[in-house]
Structures are given as C-alpha cells and as structure tokens.
Amino acid sequence: MSADEKQKTHERILKAASQLFRERGIETTSVADVMKAAGLTHGGFYRHFASKEALVAAAFSHAVDEVLSDVEAAPSGPDHASALDHYVARYLSAEHVADRGQGCPLAALGTEIGRLDGAAEAEASDAVERMARLLAADERAATDKGVATMALLLGTITLARLAKNRELADRILGAGKRGTALIEQRW
C-alpha cells in the first residue's frame, strides 16, 4: 500500500469512527464496527492505531476539526462574524438535535470523554478552549463570553435531545437562541 493510499484509508477510518462514536457512544462502538463502516477488515486496524483509546482521541480531534474548520478558516471581519452566526444557527437547530453523528463532538461525547484519561481527555480539553476562543472571537484566550456561549450551546443541545417531544425540543432551542442574543448584548 502506498503512503497516499494508507493516508486515505486512515482518513476513512477517522471519518467512520468520529461519526459512529457521536451516534452510538464510545463504549458501545467496537473497533470492528468502525472498520466495517470504513469498508475495511478488523485486521487492518493496528496498522493505523495502537489501541481503541488512540482511535478515540484521533477521531474526536477529527470531529472537532470537521465542525469548527469553516468558522476558523473565515477571514476576520464581516465574513468571520457571518460564519460564526451561521455556526451558532446550525448548532441551535432541529437538524443538529437529530443528527448526532455529524454534530458537535463535545455535545455528543463530552460526558463519556470526561470519564477517560490520556489523549482523549487532552483532546477534549483542547477542544473546549478552542471552541470558547472561537465563540469569543478572540484567538488569544477563551474569554468569559466564549465560555458562557459554549455552555449555553452545549446545554441547549443536550436538553433538546432529552426532550420527549418536538414541541419541547423547539422551545428549548428557542430559549437557547434568546440566550445567545443576551450574551451578545452583555459583552
């Protein structure tokens, strides 16, 4: 296998793992499940990762890159503000509530990752700081505004996913949207 083919295979594994972990959880998703979703056999796993824990850390990082890259890549000024507004609107949407597999890895896996040690926990901590800086529109530090916005977003999506019916989920999402507007006014 060429280096290019190995890299493409590695990316397929990361994509499958990041989606499955967010959809099903880490504990309930096996390495065999990931490899099958990537269209590969279980035997090839160890050519790419030393352990499931290493895969979890890499897949989590991949998922964070996936969901934050558009906002981070937007140039500063009005384009960045527009990209950030689009991110928040997408975050606080019924589609995000329904689609864990493509959504925020912190919302989907935060409590589970919080029980792990090592590389996955470090990736999650880095993701918290990265997201808070992004939401604060401050590259240097995760300001109170960014942390407050992130807490509101994560709490809103978590509660909306717990709601037993669509009406309650929509009310929760609406409250989250109003909350983000209040945060903007305060800071």
JSON list of N, CA and C in Angstrom, two decimals, residues 135-161:
[
{"chain": "A", "resi": 135, "resn": "LEU", "atom": "N", "xyz": [-15.85, 31.19, 19.85]},
{"chain": "A", "resi": 135, "resn": "LEU", "atom": "CA", "xyz": [-17.12, 31.84, 20.16]},
{"chain": "A", "resi": 135, "resn": "LEU", "atom": "C", "xyz": [-16.93, 33.23, 20.76]},
{"chain": "A", "resi": 136, "resn": "ALA", "atom": "N", "xyz": [-15.78, 33.46, 21.38]},
{"chain": "A", "resi": 136, "resn": "ALA", "atom": "CA", "xyz": [-15.49, 34.78, 21.93]},
{"chain": "A", "resi": 136, "resn": "ALA", "atom": "C", "xyz": [-14.90, 35.69, 20.86]},
{"chain": "A", "resi": 137, "resn": "ALA", "atom": "N", "xyz": [-14.59, 35.11, 19.70]},
{"chain": "A", "resi": 137, "resn": "ALA", "atom": "CA", "xyz": [-13.92, 35.84, 18.62]},
{"chain": "A", "resi": 137, "resn": "ALA", "atom": "C", "xyz": [-12.59, 36.39, 19.11]},
{"chain": "A", "resi": 138, "resn": "ASP", "atom": "N", "xyz": [-11.89, 35.61, 19.92]},
{"chain": "A", "resi": 138, "resn": "ASP", "atom": "CA", "xyz": [-10.61, 36.02, 20.50]},
{"chain": "A", "resi": 138, "resn": "ASP", "atom": "C", "xyz": [-9.63, 34.88, 20.34]},
{"chain": "A", "resi": 139, "resn": "GLU", "atom": "N", "xyz": [-8.65, 35.05, 19.50]},
{"chain": "A", "resi": 139, "resn": "GLU", "atom": "CA", "xyz": [-7.67, 34.00, 19.24]},
{"chain": "A", "resi": 139, "resn": "GLU", "atom": "C", "xyz": [-6.74, 33.76, 20.41]},
{"chain": "A", "resi": 140, "resn": "ARG", "atom": "N", "xyz": [-6.61, 34.72, 21.31]},
{"chain": "A", "resi": 140, "resn": "ARG", "atom": "CA", "xyz": [-5.62, 34.62, 22.37]},
{"chain": "A", "resi": 140, "resn": "ARG", "atom": "C", "xyz": [-6.12, 33.89, 23.60]},
{"chain": "A", "resi": 141, "resn": "ALA", "atom": "N", "xyz": [-7.37, 34.04, 23.93]},
{"chain": "A", "resi": 141, "resn": "ALA", "atom": "CA", "xyz": [-7.84, 33.47, 25.20]},
{"chain": "A", "resi": 141, "resn": "ALA", "atom": "C", "xyz": [-9.31, 33.11, 25.11]},
{"chain": "A", "resi": 142, "resn": "ALA", "atom": "N", "xyz": [-9.67, 32.11, 25.88]},
{"chain": "A", "resi": 142, "resn": "ALA", "atom": "CA", "xyz": [-11.08, 31.72, 25.98]},
{"chain": "A", "resi": 142, "resn": "ALA", "atom": "C", "xyz": [-11.73, 32.66, 26.99]},
{"chain": "A", "resi": 143, "resn": "THR", "atom": "N", "xyz": [-12.31, 33.74, 26.50]},
{"chain": "A", "resi": 143, "resn": "THR", "atom": "CA", "xyz": [-12.89, 34.74, 27.39]},
{"chain": "A", "resi": 143, "resn": "THR", "atom": "C", "xyz": [-14.19, 34.26, 28.01]},
{"chain": "A", "resi": 144, "resn": "ASP", "atom": "N", "xyz": [-14.65, 35.00, 29.01]},
{"chain": "A", "resi": 144, "resn": "ASP", "atom": "CA", "xyz": [-15.91, 34.65, 29.67]},
{"chain": "A", "resi": 144, "resn": "ASP", "atom": "C", "xyz": [-17.05, 34.58, 28.67]},
{"chain": "A", "resi": 145, "resn": "LYS", "atom": "N", "xyz": [-17.06, 35.45, 27.70]},
{"chain": "A", "resi": 145, "resn": "LYS", "atom": "CA", "xyz": [-18.12, 35.45, 26.68]},
{"chain": "A", "resi": 145, "resn": "LYS", "atom": "C", "xyz": [-18.12, 34.12, 25.91]},
{"chain": "A", "resi": 146, "resn": "GLY", "atom": "N", "xyz": [-16.96, 33.68, 25.51]},
{"chain": "A", "resi": 146, "resn": "GLY", "atom": "CA", "xyz": [-16.87, 32.42, 24.77]},
{"chain": "A", "resi": 146, "resn": "GLY", "atom": "C", "xyz": [-17.28, 31.23, 25.61]},
{"chain": "A", "resi": 147, "resn": "VAL", "atom": "N", "xyz": [-16.86, 31.23, 26.86]},
{"chain": "A", "resi": 147, "resn": "VAL", "atom": "CA", "xyz": [-17.21, 30.13, 27.76]},
{"chain": "A", "resi": 147, "resn": "VAL", "atom": "C", "xyz": [-18.72, 30.13, 28.02]},
{"chain": "A", "resi": 148, "resn": "ALA", "atom": "N", "xyz": [-19.29, 31.31, 28.27]},
{"chain": "A", "resi": 148, "resn": "ALA", "atom": "CA", "xyz": [-20.74, 31.39, 28.52]},
{"chain": "A", "resi": 148, "resn": "ALA", "atom": "C", "xyz": [-21.53, 30.95, 27.29]},
{"chain": "A", "resi": 149, "resn": "THR", "atom": "N", "xyz": [-21.10, 31.37, 26.12]},
{"chain": "A", "resi": 149, "resn": "THR", "atom": "CA", "xyz": [-21.79, 30.97, 24.89]},
{"chain": "A", "resi": 149, "resn": "THR", "atom": "C", "xyz": [-21.69, 29.47, 24.68]},
{"chain": "A", "resi": 150, "resn": "MET", "atom": "N", "xyz": [-20.50, 28.92, 24.89]},
{"chain": "A", "resi": 150, "resn": "MET", "atom": "CA", "xyz": [-20.31, 27.48, 24.72]},
{"chain": "A", "resi": 150, "resn": "MET", "atom": "C", "xyz": [-21.17, 26.70, 25.70]},
{"chain": "A", "resi": 151, "resn": "ALA", "atom": "N", "xyz": [-21.22, 27.13, 26.95]},
{"chain": "A", "resi": 151, "resn": "ALA", "atom": "CA", "xyz": [-22.04, 26.45, 27.95]},
{"chain": "A", "resi": 151, "resn": "ALA", "atom": "C", "xyz": [-23.51, 26.47, 27.55]},
{"chain": "A", "resi": 152, "resn": "LEU", "atom": "N", "xyz": [-23.95, 27.60, 27.05]},
{"chain": "A", "resi": 152, "resn": "LEU", "atom": "CA", "xyz": [-25.34, 27.72, 26.62]},
{"chain": "A", "resi": 152, "resn": "LEU", "atom": "C", "xyz": [-25.62, 26.81, 25.42]},
{"chain": "A", "resi": 153, "resn": "LEU", "atom": "N", "xyz": [-24.72, 26.78, 24.45]},
{"chain": "A", "resi": 153, "resn": "LEU", "atom": "CA", "xyz": [-24.92, 25.93, 23.28]},
{"chain": "A", "resi": 153, "resn": "LEU", "atom": "C", "xyz": [-24.96, 24.45, 23.66]},
{"chain": "A", "resi": 154, "resn": "LEU", "atom": "N", "xyz": [-23.97, 24.02, 24.43]},
{"chain": "A", "resi": 154, "resn": "LEU", "atom": "CA", "xyz": [-23.91, 22.61, 24.83]},
{"chain": "A", "resi": 154, "resn": "LEU", "atom": "C", "xyz": [-25.11, 22.21, 25.68]},
{"chain": "A", "resi": 155, "resn": "GLY", "atom": "N", "xyz": [-25.48, 23.06, 26.62]},
{"chain": "A", "resi": 155, "resn": "GLY", "atom": "CA", "xyz": [-26.64, 22.77, 27.46]},
{"chain": "A", "resi": 155, "resn": "GLY", "atom": "C", "xyz": [-27.93, 22.73, 26.67]},
{"chain": "A", "resi": 156, "resn": "THR", "atom": "N", "xyz": [-28.07, 23.66, 25.74]},
{"chain": "A", "resi": 156, "resn": "THR", "atom": "CA", "xyz": [-29.29, 23.70, 24.92]},
{"chain": "A", "resi": 156, "resn": "THR", "atom": "C", "xyz": [-29.43, 22.43, 24.09]},
{"chain": "A", "resi": 157, "resn": "ILE", "atom": "N", "xyz": [-28.37, 22.04, 23.40]},
{"chain": "A", "resi": 157, "resn": "ILE", "atom": "CA", "xyz": [-28.48, 20.87, 22.52]},
{"chain": "A", "resi": 157, "resn": "ILE", "atom": "C", "xyz": [-28.68, 19.60, 23.34]},
{"chain": "A", "resi": 158, "resn": "THR", "atom": "N", "xyz": [-28.04, 19.52, 24.50]},
{"chain": "A", "resi": 158, "resn": "THR", "atom": "CA", "xyz": [-28.21, 18.35, 25.36]},
{"chain": "A", "resi": 158, "resn": "THR", "atom": "C", "xyz": [-29.66, 18.24, 25.85]},
{"chain": "A", "resi": 159, "resn": "LEU", "atom": "N", "xyz": [-30.21, 19.33, 26.33]},
{"chain": "A", "resi": 159, "resn": "LEU", "atom": "CA", "xyz": [-31.60, 19.32, 26.81]},
{"chain": "A", "resi": 159, "resn": "LEU", "atom": "C", "xyz": [-32.58, 19.04, 25.68]},
{"chain": "A", "resi": 160, "resn": "ALA", "atom": "N", "xyz": [-32.36, 19.63, 24.51]},
{"chain": "A", "resi": 160, "resn": "ALA", "atom": "CA", "xyz": [-33.25, 19.40, 23.37]},
{"chain": "A", "resi": 160, "resn": "ALA", "atom": "C", "xyz": [-33.24, 17.93, 22.97]},
{"chain": "A", "resi": 161, "resn": "ARG", "atom": "N", "xyz": [-32.08, 17.28, 23.07]},
{"chain": "A", "resi": 161, "resn": "ARG", "atom": "CA", "xyz": [-32.00, 15.85, 22.75]},
{"chain": "A", "resi": 161, "resn": "ARG", "atom": "C", "xyz": [-32.70, 14.99, 23.79]}
]
